[in-house]
């Protein structure tokens, strides 16, 4: 397992295509495949199985960037929130830090907020280290 | 022509799967006529050495029920795998871990501590725990190693077919036997029950509202359950939405919601998470837009023990497989 002190936290970020992707393109965040920023058509499609598969593939933390509540055309971000809240409870019961999953609300064009969200999550996960 | 040899074996399970074979009733006689049973510890007096003396692949099919949690169970699964052309995971424990798999919320130490020390009826001041080897004046006594983790059968040996259910109902078992004897088995790796959700065939399906919304979760002891109405429409979590059918609605018919013993539909990686996603999506709150994340979080606390509920039958076969035991 990687040494958590080597500044190499592995995070996977799922971004909504409609609210987050425009900001992502304007940001200085890398969308290279190895940087694991994945754009989905709607965060409603980011089910708990997908989140856990990211952990299975070695992620230390998973960030979901969704439309602000009330702004998703499908109201799916409420579903995502409920699923994330339940997943965090299940993770706690299984002795995995629930902080390893985070949901952030990002509006179109909120470039700085997106960058801060990704960087802030990276820092938080780096402190936690990998799942042993 | 010699009759095909079959074996039945019992690992970590309650014995219900053995009962399920007996529940074939008259059909059991047909099976017994058609095959030569070479091992069935619960009913017939064959020993391990009888199996060891067989050639590799001499057994046409082994039906192994139960999860794997001891060295002995692993050894028997490996022996039967080597001697069998086909291995069937028989019942939910072998298929997904089932109730014994809930032991994956703890480990050997936790289980031994509870069972041999802290249960209210236990008196063990000397702290005697089972050991793999114990010296007595007459020599050395041995017990199989008890694993920290409960495994499904296919995490232990290669499995060819799965017969789901806790326990599998007679028609599902008989269909599997018939397919085996007639050479009509589907593709290897198949689960031998219909690949449709229980909801689709549920008698209460018509009472399910077009748009299903649960404003609050009820537990079965908290309300008087309408025996005709969809459980979800009554706020009771029913896992028929994501559980494979074939059980004959045994629980539904006695007014209890589905808990998922038949496991997932094809292609689902984690039954508990898939079910949780479905339940979370229909948990619709009035004025949700006026609730803060904290409010919503408090409401979610009303769903008691989500991991125990959604993984009731499938924790060992989930992505995480078990509770992490290392220090945080």
Coordinates of C-alpha atoms in Angstrom, one line a residue:
Chain A
X1 CA 0.0 0.0 0.0
X2 CA 1.2 3.5 -0.8
X3 CA 2.7 5.6 2.0
X4 CA 0.1 8.2 3.0
X5 CA 2.9 10.8 3.6
X6 CA 4.1 10.8 0.0
X7 CA 1.7 13.4 -1.2
X8 CA -0.1 11.0 -3.5
X9 CA -3.7 10.8 -2.3
X10 CA -5.8 9.0 -4.9
X11 CA -9.2 10.6 -5.3
X12 CA -11.9 10.0 -7.8
X13 CA -14.2 12.9 -8.7
X14 CA -17.5 12.5 -10.4
X15 CA -18.8 15.7 -12.0
X16 CA -22.2 16.5 -13.5
X17 CA -22.0 17.2 -17.2
X18 CA -24.5 20.1 -17.1
X19 CA -23.5 22.2 -14.0
X20 CA -19.9 21.2 -13.4
X21 CA -18.3 20.4 -16.7
X22 CA -18.3 24.0 -18.0
X23 CA -16.4 25.1 -14.9
X24 CA -14.1 22.1 -15.1
X25 CA -13.0 23.1 -18.7
X26 CA -12.2 26.6 -17.5
X27 CA -10.4 25.4 -14.4
X28 CA -6.7 24.4 -14.1
X29 CA -7.8 20.9 -13.0
X30 CA -6.4 18.1 -15.2
X31 CA -9.0 15.9 -16.9
X32 CA -6.4 13.4 -17.9
X33 CA -7.6 9.9 -17.4
X34 CA -5.1 9.1 -14.6
X35 CA -6.4 12.1 -12.6
X36 CA -9.7 10.4 -12.3
X37 CA -12.1 13.2 -12.9
X38 CA -15.1 11.6 -14.5
X39 CA -18.0 13.5 -16.1
X40 CA -21.4 11.8 -15.9
X41 CA -24.6 12.9 -17.5
X42 CA -26.1 13.5 -14.1
X43 CA -24.9 12.7 -10.6
X44 CA -28.2 10.8 -10.2
X45 CA -26.3 8.1 -12.2
X46 CA -23.5 8.0 -9.6
X47 CA -24.9 5.2 -7.6
X48 CA -23.3 3.8 -4.4
X49 CA -22.0 0.8 -6.3
X50 CA -20.1 3.1 -8.6
X51 CA -18.6 5.0 -5.6
X52 CA -17.6 1.7 -4.0
X53 CA -16.1 0.4 -7.2
X54 CA -13.8 3.5 -7.2
X55 CA -12.6 2.3 -3.8
X56 CA -12.2 -1.2 -5.1
X57 CA -9.9 0.2 -7.8
X58 CA -7.8 1.9 -5.2
X59 CA -9.3 5.3 -4.6
X60 CA -8.8 6.7 -1.1
X61 CA -11.7 9.0 -1.4
X62 CA -14.6 9.8 -3.8
X63 CA -15.9 13.3 -4.5
X64 CA -19.2 13.9 -6.2
X65 CA -19.7 17.4 -7.7
X66 CA -23.4 17.9 -8.4
X67 CA -25.8 20.8 -9.4
X68 CA -26.9 22.8 -6.4
X69 CA -30.0 21.4 -4.7
X70 CA -33.1 22.5 -6.5
X71 CA -31.3 23.1 -9.8
X72 CA -31.1 19.6 -11.2
X73 CA -33.6 19.3 -14.0
X74 CA -34.2 15.7 -13.0
X75 CA -34.2 16.3 -9.2
X76 CA -31.7 13.6 -9.2
X77 CA -29.2 15.4 -6.9
X78 CA -31.7 14.9 -4.0
X79 CA -31.5 11.2 -4.8
X80 CA -27.7 11.3 -4.9
X81 CA -27.7 13.1 -1.5
X82 CA -29.9 10.6 0.1
X83 CA -27.8 7.7 -1.3
X84 CA -24.6 9.4 -0.1
X85 CA -26.0 9.9 3.4
X86 CA -27.1 6.3 3.6
X87 CA -23.8 5.1 2.1
X88 CA -21.9 7.1 4.8
X89 CA -23.9 5.4 7.5
X90 CA -23.1 2.0 6.0
X91 CA -19.5 2.8 5.7
X92 CA -19.3 3.8 9.3
X93 CA -20.9 0.5 10.3
X94 CA -18.2 -1.2 8.2
X95 CA -15.4 0.9 9.9
X96 CA -14.6 3.0 6.8
X97 CA -14.3 6.7 7.5
X98 CA -17.5 8.3 6.1
X99 CA -15.5 11.4 5.2
X100 CA -14.0 9.5 2.4
X101 CA -17.2 10.2 0.4
X102 CA -18.1 13.9 -0.1
X103 CA -20.8 15.6 -2.1
X104 CA -20.3 19.3 -3.2
X105 CA -22.8 21.6 -4.9
X106 CA -21.3 23.5 -7.8
X107 CA -23.1 25.8 -10.2
X108 CA -22.2 26.5 -13.8
X109 CA -19.2 28.7 -13.9
X110 CA -18.2 28.3 -10.3
X111 CA -14.7 27.6 -11.3
X112 CA -12.9 28.7 -8.1
X113 CA -15.4 26.8 -6.0
X114 CA -14.8 23.7 -8.0
X115 CA -11.0 24.0 -7.8
X116 CA -11.3 24.6 -4.0
X117 CA -13.6 21.6 -3.6
X118 CA -11.3 19.2 -5.4
X119 CA -8.1 20.6 -3.7
X120 CA -9.8 20.7 -0.3
X121 CA -11.0 17.1 -0.6
X122 CA -7.5 16.0 -1.8
X123 CA -6.0 17.5 1.3
X124 CA -8.5 16.0 3.6
X125 CA -8.0 12.5 2.0
X126 CA -4.3 12.8 2.1
X127 CA -4.5 13.2 5.9
X128 CA -6.7 10.1 6.1
X129 CA -4.3 8.0 3.9
X130 CA -5.3 4.9 2.0
X131 CA -7.9 2.4 3.3
X132 CA -5.9 -0.2 5.0
Chain B
X1 CA -25.0 -47.7 -17.6
X2 CA -23.8 -46.5 -14.2
X3 CA -25.9 -43.9 -12.6
X4 CA -24.3 -40.4 -12.3
X5 CA -22.7 -39.9 -9.0
X6 CA -23.8 -36.9 -6.9
X7 CA -22.7 -35.5 -3.5
X8 CA -24.4 -33.3 -1.0
X9 CA -22.4 -31.4 1.6
X10 CA -23.2 -29.1 4.5
X11 CA -20.8 -26.2 5.4
X12 CA -21.7 -23.1 7.6
X13 CA -25.5 -23.1 7.4
X14 CA -28.5 -23.8 9.6
X15 CA -29.5 -27.1 8.0
X16 CA -32.5 -25.6 6.2
X17 CA -30.9 -26.4 2.9
X18 CA -30.8 -30.1 3.9
X19 CA -34.5 -29.8 4.8
X20 CA -35.1 -28.3 1.5
X21 CA -33.9 -31.4 -0.3
X22 CA -36.2 -33.5 1.9
X23 CA -39.0 -31.1 1.0
X24 CA -38.8 -32.5 -2.5
X25 CA -41.1 -35.2 -1.0
X26 CA -42.0 -37.9 -3.6
X27 CA -39.7 -36.2 -6.1
X28 CA -36.8 -37.1 -3.9
X29 CA -37.4 -40.8 -4.8
X30 CA -37.2 -39.9 -8.5
X31 CA -33.8 -38.2 -7.8
X32 CA -32.6 -41.1 -5.7
X33 CA -33.5 -43.5 -8.5
X34 CA -31.7 -41.5 -11.1
X35 CA -28.5 -40.9 -9.3
X36 CA -25.9 -42.6 -7.1
X37 CA -25.4 -40.5 -4.0
X38 CA -21.8 -40.8 -2.9
X39 CA -21.8 -38.4 0.0
X40 CA -24.6 -36.9 2.1
X41 CA -23.5 -36.7 5.8
X42 CA -26.8 -35.6 7.1
X43 CA -28.6 -38.6 5.8
X44 CA -26.2 -41.3 4.7
X45 CA -23.2 -42.9 6.3
X46 CA -20.4 -42.1 3.8
X47 CA -17.2 -40.7 5.1
X48 CA -14.6 -38.3 3.8
X49 CA -12.3 -41.2 2.8
X50 CA -15.0 -42.6 0.5
X51 CA -14.8 -39.3 -1.4
X52 CA -11.0 -39.3 -1.3
X53 CA -11.0 -42.8 -2.9
X54 CA -12.9 -41.5 -5.9
X55 CA -11.1 -40.5 -9.1
X56 CA -11.0 -36.8 -10.0
X57 CA -14.2 -35.7 -11.8
X58 CA -15.9 -39.0 -10.9
X59 CA -18.7 -37.2 -9.2
X60 CA -21.0 -35.6 -11.8
X61 CA -22.3 -32.9 -9.5
X62 CA -21.7 -31.8 -5.9
X63 CA -24.4 -29.7 -4.2
X64 CA -22.6 -27.7 -1.5
X65 CA -24.7 -25.6 0.9
X66 CA -23.3 -23.3 3.5
X67 CA -20.7 -20.5 3.7
X68 CA -17.1 -21.3 4.4
X69 CA -15.7 -20.2 7.8
X70 CA -13.5 -23.1 9.0
X71 CA -10.5 -24.9 7.6
X72 CA -12.5 -28.1 7.5
X73 CA -15.2 -26.6 5.4
X74 CA -12.6 -25.2 3.0
X75 CA -10.9 -28.6 2.8
X76 CA -14.2 -30.4 2.0
X77 CA -15.1 -27.8 -0.6
X78 CA -11.7 -28.3 -2.3
X79 CA -11.9 -32.1 -2.1
X80 CA -15.4 -32.1 -3.6
X81 CA -14.3 -29.6 -6.3
X82 CA -11.4 -31.9 -7.3
X83 CA -13.7 -34.9 -7.5
X84 CA -16.6 -33.2 -9.3
X85 CA -17.3 -32.2 -12.8
X86 CA -19.8 -29.6 -11.6
X87 CA -20.2 -27.7 -8.3
X88 CA -23.5 -26.2 -7.4
X89 CA -23.6 -23.5 -4.7
X90 CA -26.8 -24.6 -3.0
X91 CA -28.7 -21.9 -1.1
X92 CA -28.0 -18.4 0.0
X93 CA -25.1 -19.2 2.4
X94 CA -23.0 -20.8 -0.4
X95 CA -24.2 -18.3 -2.9
X96 CA -23.8 -15.0 -1.0
X97 CA -22.9 -15.7 2.6
X98 CA -26.4 -15.2 4.0
X99 CA -26.9 -15.0 7.8
X100 CA -23.6 -16.7 8.8
X101 CA -22.0 -14.0 6.7
X102 CA -23.2 -11.3 9.2
X103 CA -20.3 -12.6 11.3
X104 CA -18.2 -10.4 8.9
X105 CA -19.3 -7.4 11.1
X106 CA -16.8 -8.8 13.6
X107 CA -14.0 -11.4 13.6
X108 CA -12.9 -14.6 15.3
X109 CA -11.8 -12.8 18.4
X110 CA -15.1 -10.9 18.7
X111 CA -17.1 -14.0 18.2
X112 CA -15.1 -16.1 20.7
X113 CA -15.2 -13.4 23.3
X114 CA -19.0 -13.2 23.0
X115 CA -19.7 -16.9 22.7
X116 CA -17.2 -18.3 25.2
X117 CA -17.1 -15.4 27.7
X118 CA -19.7 -12.7 27.7
X119 CA -23.0 -14.3 26.9
X120 CA -25.4 -14.1 29.9
X121 CA -25.5 -17.9 30.2
X122 CA -21.7 -18.5 30.1
X123 CA -19.4 -19.0 33.0
X124 CA -15.8 -19.3 31.9
X125 CA -13.6 -17.7 34.7
X126 CA -10.5 -19.5 33.4
X127 CA -11.0 -18.0 29.9
X128 CA -10.9 -21.3 28.0
X129 CA -11.3 -20.8 24.3
X130 CA -11.3 -23.3 21.5
X131 CA -7.8 -24.0 20.1
X132 CA -6.6 -25.7 17.0
X133 CA -4.5 -28.0 19.1
X134 CA -5.0 -29.1 22.7
X135 CA -2.7 -31.5 24.6
X136 CA -4.4 -34.0 26.8
X137 CA -2.9 -37.0 28.6
X138 CA -4.1 -39.3 25.9
X139 CA -2.4 -37.2 23.1
X140 CA -3.2 -34.2 21.0
X141 CA -6.7 -33.1 20.2
X142 CA -7.4 -31.0 17.1
X143 CA -10.1 -28.7 15.9
X144 CA -10.4 -27.0 12.5
X145 CA -9.2 -23.4 12.3
X146 CA -12.0 -20.9 12.7
X147 CA -11.4 -18.1 10.1
X148 CA -11.7 -14.3 10.9
X149 CA -13.9 -14.0 7.8
X150 CA -16.8 -15.9 6.4
X151 CA -16.5 -16.7 2.7
X152 CA -18.9 -17.6 0.0
X153 CA -18.4 -20.9 -1.8
X154 CA -17.1 -19.2 -5.0
X155 CA -14.5 -17.2 -3.0
X156 CA -13.2 -20.7 -1.9
X157 CA -13.5 -22.9 -5.0
X158 CA -14.7 -22.4 -8.6
X159 CA -18.5 -22.7 -8.7
X160 CA -20.4 -23.7 -11.8
X161 CA -24.0 -23.0 -10.9
X162 CA -25.9 -21.2 -8.1
X163 CA -29.2 -22.4 -6.6
X164 CA -30.4 -19.3 -4.7
X165 CA -32.7 -19.0 -1.7
X166 CA -32.8 -19.3 2.1
X167 CA -33.6 -22.1 1.7
X168 CA -34.1 -22.9 -2.0
X169 CA -37.8 -23.9 -2.7
X170 CA -38.5 -27.4 -4.0
X171 CA -39.4 -26.3 -7.6
X172 CA -36.1 -24.4 -8.0
X173 CA -34.2 -27.5 -6.7
X174 CA -36.1 -29.9 -8.9
X175 CA -35.6 -27.7 -12.0
X176 CA -31.9 -27.8 -11.3
X177 CA -31.8 -31.6 -10.8
X178 CA -33.9 -32.1 -14.0
X179 CA -31.7 -29.7 -16.0
X180 CA -28.6 -31.6 -14.8
X181 CA -30.0 -35.1 -15.6
X182 CA -31.4 -34.0 -19.0
X183 CA -28.3 -32.1 -19.9
X184 CA -30.2 -28.9 -20.2
X185 CA -28.1 -26.7 -17.9
X186 CA -27.6 -23.1 -19.0
X187 CA -24.3 -21.3 -19.4
X188 CA -21.8 -21.9 -16.6
X189 CA -22.0 -19.3 -13.8
X190 CA -25.8 -19.0 -14.1
X191 CA -28.0 -18.5 -11.1
X192 CA -30.8 -21.1 -11.6
X193 CA -33.9 -19.0 -11.0
X194 CA -35.7 -16.4 -13.2
X195 CA -33.7 -13.2 -13.9
X196 CA -36.5 -10.9 -13.1
X197 CA -37.1 -8.9 -9.9
X198 CA -39.6 -10.3 -7.4
X199 CA -41.6 -7.0 -7.7
X200 CA -42.5 -8.0 -11.2
X201 CA -44.3 -11.1 -10.2
X202 CA -45.5 -10.0 -6.8
X203 CA -49.3 -10.3 -6.2
X204 CA -49.2 -6.9 -4.5
X205 CA -47.7 -5.2 -7.5
X206 CA -51.0 -3.8 -8.7
X207 CA -51.4 -1.9 -5.4
X208 CA -48.0 -0.2 -6.0
X209 CA -48.6 3.4 -6.9
X210 CA -47.3 4.6 -10.3
X211 CA -45.0 7.0 -8.6
X212 CA -43.7 5.4 -5.4
X213 CA -42.8 7.7 -2.6
X214 CA -42.0 6.8 1.0
X215 CA -42.3 9.8 3.3
X216 CA -41.1 7.8 6.3
X217 CA -39.7 4.3 7.1
X218 CA -41.9 2.0 9.2
X219 CA -40.6 -1.2 10.7
X220 CA -42.8 -4.3 10.7
X221 CA -43.7 -4.2 14.4
X222 CA -44.6 -0.5 14.2
X223 CA -47.7 -0.6 12.1
X224 CA -50.5 -3.0 11.2
X225 CA -49.6 -4.2 7.8
X226 CA -52.3 -4.3 5.1
X227 CA -51.9 -7.9 3.7
X228 CA -53.0 -6.8 0.2
X229 CA -51.0 -3.6 -0.3
X230 CA -47.4 -3.2 -1.6
X231 CA -45.1 -3.0 1.4
X232 CA -43.2 0.0 0.0
X233 CA -46.5 1.9 -0.3
X234 CA -46.9 1.3 3.4
X235 CA -43.4 2.7 4.2
X236 CA -42.0 -0.7 4.9
X237 CA -38.7 -1.5 3.2
X238 CA -39.2 -4.4 0.9
X239 CA -36.2 -5.6 -1.2
X240 CA -38.3 -7.2 -3.9
X241 CA -37.4 -4.2 -6.1
X242 CA -33.9 -5.7 -6.6
X243 CA -34.2 -9.3 -5.6
X244 CA -34.2 -12.2 -8.1
X245 CA -37.6 -14.0 -8.2
X246 CA -38.3 -17.7 -7.9
X247 CA -39.0 -17.9 -4.2
X248 CA -42.8 -18.2 -4.8
X249 CA -43.3 -15.1 -2.6
X250 CA -42.9 -17.1 0.6
X251 CA -42.4 -14.1 2.8
X252 CA -44.8 -11.8 1.0
X253 CA -47.6 -14.5 1.5
X254 CA -47.1 -14.4 5.2
X255 CA -47.2 -10.6 5.2
X256 CA -43.4 -10.1 5.6
X257 CA -41.4 -7.9 3.3
X258 CA -38.7 -9.4 1.1
X259 CA -35.2 -9.3 2.6
X260 CA -33.3 -10.4 -0.5
X261 CA -32.3 -14.0 0.1
X262 CA -32.5 -14.8 -3.6
X263 CA -29.8 -12.3 -4.2
X264 CA -29.3 -9.9 -7.1
X265 CA -30.3 -10.0 -10.8
X266 CA -27.6 -10.7 -13.3
X267 CA -24.9 -8.0 -13.6
X268 CA -25.4 -6.5 -10.2
X269 CA -22.1 -6.2 -8.4
X270 CA -23.3 -5.3 -4.9
X271 CA -26.8 -6.3 -4.0
X272 CA -26.9 -4.3 -0.8
X273 CA -25.8 -1.1 -2.4
X274 CA -28.1 -1.5 -5.4
X275 CA -31.1 -2.1 -3.1
X276 CA -30.1 0.9 -1.0
X277 CA -29.9 3.1 -4.1
X278 CA -33.4 2.0 -5.1
X279 CA -34.9 2.6 -1.6
X280 CA -33.1 6.0 -1.3
X281 CA -34.6 7.1 -4.6
X282 CA -38.2 6.5 -3.5
X283 CA -37.6 8.1 0.0
X284 CA -39.4 11.3 -0.9
X285 CA -39.9 13.9 1.6
X286 CA -42.4 16.7 1.5
X287 CA -40.6 20.1 1.3
X288 CA -37.3 18.4 0.8
X289 CA -36.1 21.6 -0.8
X290 CA -36.6 23.4 2.5
X291 CA -34.6 20.8 4.4
X292 CA -30.9 21.3 5.1
X293 CA -28.4 18.5 4.6
X294 CA -28.3 18.1 8.4
X295 CA -32.1 17.8 8.6
X296 CA -32.0 15.1 5.9
X297 CA -29.2 13.4 7.6
X298 CA -31.2 13.2 10.9
X299 CA -34.1 11.7 9.0
X300 CA -31.8 9.0 7.5
X301 CA -30.9 8.0 11.0
X302 CA -34.5 6.7 11.3
X303 CA -33.5 3.9 9.0
X304 CA -32.0 1.6 11.7
X305 CA -28.9 -0.5 10.9
X306 CA -28.7 0.1 7.1
X307 CA -25.7 -2.1 6.6
X308 CA -27.3 -5.0 8.5
X309 CA -30.5 -4.5 6.6
X310 CA -29.3 -4.2 3.0
X311 CA -26.5 -6.8 3.5
X312 CA -28.7 -9.2 5.5
X313 CA -28.0 -12.0 3.1
X314 CA -25.0 -10.8 1.1
X315 CA -22.2 -9.1 3.2
X316 CA -19.5 -11.6 2.2
X317 CA -20.3 -11.2 -1.5
X318 CA -20.4 -7.4 -1.3
X319 CA -17.6 -5.2 -2.6
X320 CA -16.2 -4.6 0.9
X321 CA -16.9 -8.3 2.0
X322 CA -16.5 -7.4 5.7
X323 CA -16.1 -4.8 8.3
X324 CA -12.6 -3.4 8.4
X325 CA -11.0 -4.6 11.6
X326 CA -7.8 -2.6 11.5
X327 CA -7.4 0.4 13.8
X328 CA -8.5 3.6 12.3

